[in-house]
Short mmCIF file of C-alpha atoms in Angstrom, two decimals:
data_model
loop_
_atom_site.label_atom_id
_atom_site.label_comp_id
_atom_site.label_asym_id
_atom_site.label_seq_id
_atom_site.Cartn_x
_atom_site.Cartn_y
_atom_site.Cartn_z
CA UNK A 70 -5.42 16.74 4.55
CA UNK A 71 -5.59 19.54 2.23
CA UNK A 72 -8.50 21.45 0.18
CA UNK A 73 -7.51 22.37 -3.21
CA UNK A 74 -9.37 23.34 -6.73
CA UNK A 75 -7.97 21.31 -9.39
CA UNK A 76 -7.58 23.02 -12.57
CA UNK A 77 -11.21 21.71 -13.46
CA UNK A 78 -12.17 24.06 -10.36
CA UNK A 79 -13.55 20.68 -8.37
CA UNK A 80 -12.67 21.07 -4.83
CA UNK A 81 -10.57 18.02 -3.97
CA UNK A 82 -9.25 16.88 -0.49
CA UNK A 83 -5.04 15.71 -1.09
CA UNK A 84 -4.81 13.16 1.95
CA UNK A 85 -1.00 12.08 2.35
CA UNK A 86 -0.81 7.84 3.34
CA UNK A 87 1.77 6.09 4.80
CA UNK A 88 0.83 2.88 4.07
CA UNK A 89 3.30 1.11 6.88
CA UNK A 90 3.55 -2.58 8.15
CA UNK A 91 3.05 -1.80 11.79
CA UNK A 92 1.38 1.27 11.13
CA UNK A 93 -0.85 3.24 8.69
CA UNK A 94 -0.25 7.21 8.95
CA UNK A 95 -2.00 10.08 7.28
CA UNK A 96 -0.38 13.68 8.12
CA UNK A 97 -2.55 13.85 11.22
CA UNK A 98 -3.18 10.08 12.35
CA UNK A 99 -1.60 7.08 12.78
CA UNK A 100 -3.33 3.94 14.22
CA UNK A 101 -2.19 0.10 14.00
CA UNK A 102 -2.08 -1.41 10.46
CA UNK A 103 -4.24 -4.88 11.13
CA UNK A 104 -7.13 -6.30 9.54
CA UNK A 105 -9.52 -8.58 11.26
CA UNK A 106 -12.62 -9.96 8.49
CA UNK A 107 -15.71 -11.29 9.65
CA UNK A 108 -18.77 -12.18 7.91
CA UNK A 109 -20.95 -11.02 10.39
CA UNK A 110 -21.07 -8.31 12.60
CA UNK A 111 -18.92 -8.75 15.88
CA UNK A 112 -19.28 -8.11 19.35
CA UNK A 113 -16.93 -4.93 19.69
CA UNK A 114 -17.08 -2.28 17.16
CA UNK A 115 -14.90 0.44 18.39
CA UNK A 116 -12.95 0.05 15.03
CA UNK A 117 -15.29 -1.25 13.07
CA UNK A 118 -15.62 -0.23 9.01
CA UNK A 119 -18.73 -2.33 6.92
CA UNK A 120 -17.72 -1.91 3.82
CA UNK A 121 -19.12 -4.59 0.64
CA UNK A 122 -21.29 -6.31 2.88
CA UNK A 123 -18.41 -7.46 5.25
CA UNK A 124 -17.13 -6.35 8.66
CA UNK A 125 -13.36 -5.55 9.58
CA UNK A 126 -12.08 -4.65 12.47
CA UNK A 127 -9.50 -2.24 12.55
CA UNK A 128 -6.27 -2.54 13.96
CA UNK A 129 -6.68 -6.31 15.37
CA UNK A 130 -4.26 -8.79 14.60
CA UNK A 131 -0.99 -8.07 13.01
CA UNK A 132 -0.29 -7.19 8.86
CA UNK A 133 2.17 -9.63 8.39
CA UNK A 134 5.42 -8.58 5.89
CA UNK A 135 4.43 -9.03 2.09
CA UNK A 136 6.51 -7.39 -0.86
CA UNK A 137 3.67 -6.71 -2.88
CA UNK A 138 1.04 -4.83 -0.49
CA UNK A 139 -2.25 -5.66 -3.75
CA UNK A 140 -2.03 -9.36 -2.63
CA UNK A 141 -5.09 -8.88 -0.68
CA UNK A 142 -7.91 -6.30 0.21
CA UNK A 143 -6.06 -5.49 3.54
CA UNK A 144 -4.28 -2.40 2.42
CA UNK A 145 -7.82 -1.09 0.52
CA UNK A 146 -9.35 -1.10 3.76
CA UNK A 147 -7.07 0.45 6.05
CA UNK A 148 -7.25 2.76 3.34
CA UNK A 149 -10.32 3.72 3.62
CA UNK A 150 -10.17 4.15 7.67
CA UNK A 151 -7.47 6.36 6.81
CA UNK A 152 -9.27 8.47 4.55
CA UNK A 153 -12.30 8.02 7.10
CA UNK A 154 -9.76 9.54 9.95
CA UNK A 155 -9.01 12.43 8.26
CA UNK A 156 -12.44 13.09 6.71
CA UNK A 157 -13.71 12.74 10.51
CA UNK A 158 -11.69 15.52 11.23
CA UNK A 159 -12.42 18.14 9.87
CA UNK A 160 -16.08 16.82 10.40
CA UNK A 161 -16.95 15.23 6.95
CA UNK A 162 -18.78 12.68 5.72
CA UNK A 163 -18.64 13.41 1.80
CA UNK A 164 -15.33 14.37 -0.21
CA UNK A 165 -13.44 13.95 -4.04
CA UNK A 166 -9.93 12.45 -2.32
CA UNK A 167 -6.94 12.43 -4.41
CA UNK A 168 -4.42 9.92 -2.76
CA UNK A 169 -0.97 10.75 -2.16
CA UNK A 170 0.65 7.45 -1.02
CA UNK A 171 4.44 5.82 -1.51
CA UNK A 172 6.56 2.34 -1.88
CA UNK A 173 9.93 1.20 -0.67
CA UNK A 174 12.19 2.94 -2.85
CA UNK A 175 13.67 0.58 -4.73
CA UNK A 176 9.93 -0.95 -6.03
CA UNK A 177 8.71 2.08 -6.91
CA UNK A 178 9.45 1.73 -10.46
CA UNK A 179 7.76 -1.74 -10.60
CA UNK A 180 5.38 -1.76 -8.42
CA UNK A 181 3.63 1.93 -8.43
CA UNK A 182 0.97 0.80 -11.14
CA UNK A 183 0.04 -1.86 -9.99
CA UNK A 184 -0.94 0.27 -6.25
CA UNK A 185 -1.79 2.69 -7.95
CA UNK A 186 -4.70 0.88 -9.61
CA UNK A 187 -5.44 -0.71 -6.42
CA UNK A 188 -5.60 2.47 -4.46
CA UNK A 189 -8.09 3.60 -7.88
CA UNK A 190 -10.25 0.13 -7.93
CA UNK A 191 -13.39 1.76 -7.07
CA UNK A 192 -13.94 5.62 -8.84
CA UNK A 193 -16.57 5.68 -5.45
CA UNK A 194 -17.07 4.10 -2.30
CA UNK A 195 -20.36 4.01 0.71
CA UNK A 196 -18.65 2.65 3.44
CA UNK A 197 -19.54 2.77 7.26
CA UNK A 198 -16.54 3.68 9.72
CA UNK A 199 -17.16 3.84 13.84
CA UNK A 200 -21.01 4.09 13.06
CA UNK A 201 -20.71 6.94 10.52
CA UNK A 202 -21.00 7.18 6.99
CA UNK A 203 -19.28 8.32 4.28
CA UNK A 204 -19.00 8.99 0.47
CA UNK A 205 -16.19 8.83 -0.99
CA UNK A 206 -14.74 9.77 -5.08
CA UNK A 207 -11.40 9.38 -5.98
CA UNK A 208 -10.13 11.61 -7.81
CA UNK A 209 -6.46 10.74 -8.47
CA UNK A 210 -3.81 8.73 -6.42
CA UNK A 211 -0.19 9.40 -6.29
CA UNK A 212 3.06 7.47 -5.40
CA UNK A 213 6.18 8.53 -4.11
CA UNK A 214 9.39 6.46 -3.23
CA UNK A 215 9.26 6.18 0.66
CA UNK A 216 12.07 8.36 3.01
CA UNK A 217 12.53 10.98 0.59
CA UNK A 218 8.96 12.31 0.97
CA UNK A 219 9.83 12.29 4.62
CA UNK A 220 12.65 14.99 3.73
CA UNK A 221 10.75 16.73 1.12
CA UNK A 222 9.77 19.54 3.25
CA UNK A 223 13.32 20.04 4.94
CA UNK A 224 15.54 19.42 1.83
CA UNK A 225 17.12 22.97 2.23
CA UNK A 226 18.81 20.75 6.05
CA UNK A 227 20.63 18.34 3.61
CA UNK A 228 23.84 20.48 3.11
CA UNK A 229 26.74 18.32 1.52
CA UNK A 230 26.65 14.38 1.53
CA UNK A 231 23.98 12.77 3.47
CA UNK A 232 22.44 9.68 4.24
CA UNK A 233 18.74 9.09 4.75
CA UNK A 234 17.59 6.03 6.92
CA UNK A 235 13.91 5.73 6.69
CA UNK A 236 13.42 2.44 9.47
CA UNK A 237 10.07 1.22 9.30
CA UNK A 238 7.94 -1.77 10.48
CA UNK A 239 9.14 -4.25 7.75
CA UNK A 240 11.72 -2.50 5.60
CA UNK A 241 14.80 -0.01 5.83
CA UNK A 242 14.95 2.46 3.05
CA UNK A 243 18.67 4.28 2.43
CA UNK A 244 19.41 7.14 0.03
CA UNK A 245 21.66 9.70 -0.55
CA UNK A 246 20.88 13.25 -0.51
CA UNK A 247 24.15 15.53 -1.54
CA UNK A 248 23.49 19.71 -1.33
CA UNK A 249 19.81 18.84 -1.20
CA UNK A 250 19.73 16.58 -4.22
CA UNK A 251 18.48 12.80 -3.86
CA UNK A 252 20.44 10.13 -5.79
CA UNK A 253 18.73 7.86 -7.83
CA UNK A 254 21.56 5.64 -8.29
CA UNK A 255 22.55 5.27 -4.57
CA UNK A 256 19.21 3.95 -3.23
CA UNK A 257 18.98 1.55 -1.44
CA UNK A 258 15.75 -1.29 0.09
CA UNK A 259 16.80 -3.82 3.25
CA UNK A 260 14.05 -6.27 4.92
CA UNK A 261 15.22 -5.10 7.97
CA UNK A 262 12.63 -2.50 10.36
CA UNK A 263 11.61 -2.98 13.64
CA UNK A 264 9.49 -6.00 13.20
CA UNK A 265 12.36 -8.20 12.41
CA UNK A 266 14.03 -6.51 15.98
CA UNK A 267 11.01 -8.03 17.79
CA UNK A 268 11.38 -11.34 16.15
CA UNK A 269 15.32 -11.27 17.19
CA UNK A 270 13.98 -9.79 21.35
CA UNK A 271 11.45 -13.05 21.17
CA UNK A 272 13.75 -15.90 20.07
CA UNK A 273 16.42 -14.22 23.04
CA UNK A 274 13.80 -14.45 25.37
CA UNK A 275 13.09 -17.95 24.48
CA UNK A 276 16.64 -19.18 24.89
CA UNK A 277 17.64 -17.74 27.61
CA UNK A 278 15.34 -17.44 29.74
CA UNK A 279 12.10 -20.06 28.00
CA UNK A 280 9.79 -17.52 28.15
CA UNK A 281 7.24 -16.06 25.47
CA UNK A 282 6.38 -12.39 26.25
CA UNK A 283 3.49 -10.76 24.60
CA UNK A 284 4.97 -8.19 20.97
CA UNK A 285 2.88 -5.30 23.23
CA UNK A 286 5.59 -5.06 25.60
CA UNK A 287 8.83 -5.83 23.55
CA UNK A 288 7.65 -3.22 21.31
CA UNK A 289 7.46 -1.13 24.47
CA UNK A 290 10.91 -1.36 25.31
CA UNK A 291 11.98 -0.79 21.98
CA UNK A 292 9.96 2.40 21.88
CA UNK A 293 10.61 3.64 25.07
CA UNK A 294 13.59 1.82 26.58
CA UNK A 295 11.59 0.31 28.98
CA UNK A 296 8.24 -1.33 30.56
CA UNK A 297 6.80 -2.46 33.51
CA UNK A 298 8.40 -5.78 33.61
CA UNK A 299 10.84 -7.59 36.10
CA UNK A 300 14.16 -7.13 35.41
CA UNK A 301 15.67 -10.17 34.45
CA UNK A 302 13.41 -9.49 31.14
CA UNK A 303 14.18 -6.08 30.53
CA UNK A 304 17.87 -6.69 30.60
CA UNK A 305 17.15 -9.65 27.68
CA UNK A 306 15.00 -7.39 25.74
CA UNK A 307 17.83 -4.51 25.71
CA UNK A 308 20.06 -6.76 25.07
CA UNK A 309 18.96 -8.21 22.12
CA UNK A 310 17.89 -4.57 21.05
CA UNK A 311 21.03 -3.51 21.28
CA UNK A 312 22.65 -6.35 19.31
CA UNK A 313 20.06 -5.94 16.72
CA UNK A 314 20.74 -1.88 16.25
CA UNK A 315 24.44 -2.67 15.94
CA UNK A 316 23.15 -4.47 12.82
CA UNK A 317 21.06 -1.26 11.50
CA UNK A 318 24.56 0.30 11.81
CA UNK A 319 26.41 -2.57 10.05
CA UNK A 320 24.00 -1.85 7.20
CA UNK A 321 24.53 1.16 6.47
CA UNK A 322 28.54 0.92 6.41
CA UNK A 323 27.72 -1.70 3.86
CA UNK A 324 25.87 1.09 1.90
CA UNK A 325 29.43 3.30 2.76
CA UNK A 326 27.88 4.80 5.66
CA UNK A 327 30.49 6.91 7.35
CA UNK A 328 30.44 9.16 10.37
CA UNK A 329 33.18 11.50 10.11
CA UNK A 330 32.21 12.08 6.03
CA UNK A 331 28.71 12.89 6.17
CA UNK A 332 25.55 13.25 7.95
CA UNK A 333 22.95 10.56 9.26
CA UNK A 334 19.17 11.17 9.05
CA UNK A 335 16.92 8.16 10.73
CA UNK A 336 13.20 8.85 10.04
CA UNK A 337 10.16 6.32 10.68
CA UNK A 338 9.24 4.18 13.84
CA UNK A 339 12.42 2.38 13.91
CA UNK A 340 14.31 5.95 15.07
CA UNK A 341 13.33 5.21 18.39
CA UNK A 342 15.37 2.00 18.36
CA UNK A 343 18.56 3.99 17.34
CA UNK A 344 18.06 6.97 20.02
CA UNK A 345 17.22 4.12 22.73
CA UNK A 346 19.69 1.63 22.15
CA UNK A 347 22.39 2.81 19.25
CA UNK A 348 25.69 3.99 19.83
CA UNK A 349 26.19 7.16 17.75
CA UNK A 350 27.41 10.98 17.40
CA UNK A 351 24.95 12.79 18.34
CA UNK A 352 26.19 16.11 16.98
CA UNK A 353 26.37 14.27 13.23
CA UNK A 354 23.16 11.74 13.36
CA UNK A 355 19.70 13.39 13.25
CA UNK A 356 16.72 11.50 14.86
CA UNK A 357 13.26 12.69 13.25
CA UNK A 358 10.69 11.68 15.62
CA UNK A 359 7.76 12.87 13.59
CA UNK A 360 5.96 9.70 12.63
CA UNK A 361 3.73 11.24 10.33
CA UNK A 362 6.37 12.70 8.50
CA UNK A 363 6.63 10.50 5.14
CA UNK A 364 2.93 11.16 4.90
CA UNK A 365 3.23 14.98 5.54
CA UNK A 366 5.81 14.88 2.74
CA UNK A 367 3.26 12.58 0.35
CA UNK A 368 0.81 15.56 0.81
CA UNK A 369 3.11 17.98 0.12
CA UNK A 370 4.35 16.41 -3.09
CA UNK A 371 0.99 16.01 -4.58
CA UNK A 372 -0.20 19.75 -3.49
CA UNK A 373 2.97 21.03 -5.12
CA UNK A 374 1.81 18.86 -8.75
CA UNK A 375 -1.89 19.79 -8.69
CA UNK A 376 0.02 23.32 -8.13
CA UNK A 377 1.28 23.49 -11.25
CA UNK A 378 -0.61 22.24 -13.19
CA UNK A 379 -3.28 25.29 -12.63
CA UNK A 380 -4.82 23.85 -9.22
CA UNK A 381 -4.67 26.22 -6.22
CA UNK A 382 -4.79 25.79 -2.21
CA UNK A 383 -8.78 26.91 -0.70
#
């Protein structure tokens, strides 16, 4: 989060969102992107947020894929927790919040109205998160093309031709960045992130060896390489995690992905599958690990705009 004066001397707080399928992250935070909605208040309230007269609990259940993220309220919310995180953090209750936010980058150019009147579908908001309250005005929301924002703030690293991975929860975004210039023209949007790699580790484990093992730990050993589990289960789950990053790869030779002619970038969740369990040159493939990254770079964009168009950093 950032304090600036807009050129209308208000003091507004730029909060970068990363609106992810298995994750929401804000420059500072990230915390599981699920959506539980009750009618009445439940029983455990560590993530609780009342907003409208109706209870959700944050980060229960799982935000299943969609292409178009306005379908429902669920993205509204965890906005709002998000904004609530950082708020929280810098011990405030009360702020004007311009929204810097992003897309898969190849439905940016239809889709960023329509979120961007979502994200705007209240001008203020009284909402109750973890027992506290806030007050919130929006003054402005922004939207960016996903992976490039994650790069923004390191362009001057992206010397000759290379290729930008950003793996996420539900989608892979590619692009080209040659001498530190994105092309338009060679971007690229696959339905393939690390959810669909736990959907491939939980059929293997059902066929070979007929068992159903809770996401929690798959997602474990994709993160980490490994869990406290017997063997017999870890050696399915690499397995298949293996097979499945061999894919990633496959991709992105599709997209003329080649080693020896330029440089890989992976960004997002899903670069822990390809440092765990990908096959690579690691003296020409670049691993960010910095999963607030794409929502650093949101920030940054939108701090840059208000910049110059008369607005300055407090």
């Amino acid at each position: 989060m950032r304090m600036m004066k807009n050129n209308n001397n208000e003091t507004v707080m730029v909060i970068g969102i990363d609106h992810g399928y298995g994750n929401m992250k804000t420059a500072t935070r990230c915390f599981p992107a699920g959506v539980a909605r009750y009618d009445k208040e439940p029983i455990f309230q560590n993530n609780l947020l009342v907003y409208n007269g109706m209870y959700y609990q944050i980060g229960e259940e799982h935000k299943e894929f969609c292409a178009e993220k306005t379908q429902d309220e669920d993205y509204y919310v965890l906005t709002l927790a998000a904004v609530a995180r950082e708020l929280d953090g810098k011990g405030m209750k009360r702020a004007k919040v311009h929204i810097a936010a992003g897309l898969p980058l190849t439905w940016v150019a239809t889709q960023k109205e329509d979120f961007q009147k979502y994200l705007l579908q209240n001008e203020c908001v009284d909402f109750t998160f973890r027992n506290k309250e806030y007050h919130v005005e929006f003054a402005g929301a922004d939207i960016y093309p996903q992976g490039f924002a994650a790069a923004f703030y390191r362009l001057q690293d992206f010397k000759g031709i290379n290729m930008l991975a950003d793996i996420g929860n539900g989608t892979m975004n590619i692009m080209y960045i040659n001498n530190s210039r994105p092309l338009e023209k060679k971007c690229f949007t696959e339905k393939y992130g690390t959810h669909q790699c736990v959907l491939a580790v939980r059929e293997s484990l059902l066929k070979e060896l007929g068992t159903v093992v809770d996401d929690l730990v798959i997602e474990q050993v994709i993160r980490t390489g490994t869990a406290d589990i017997g063997e017999k289960y870890l050696t399915v789950i690499r397995k298949a995690a293996r097979d499945y990053t061999k894919e990633i790869f496959h991709k992105l030779r599709e997209r003329e992905y080649n080693p020896e002619l330029m440089r890989l970038y992976v960004v997002g969740g899903g670069g822990c599958m390809i440092q765990n369990f990908g096959e690579y040159d690691k003296s020409r493939v670049t691993i960010v690990r910095d999963i607030c990254a794409t929502a650093k770079g949101y920030e940054a964009m939108t701090v840059r705009k208000i910049q110059r168009n008369g607005g300055m950093l407090v």
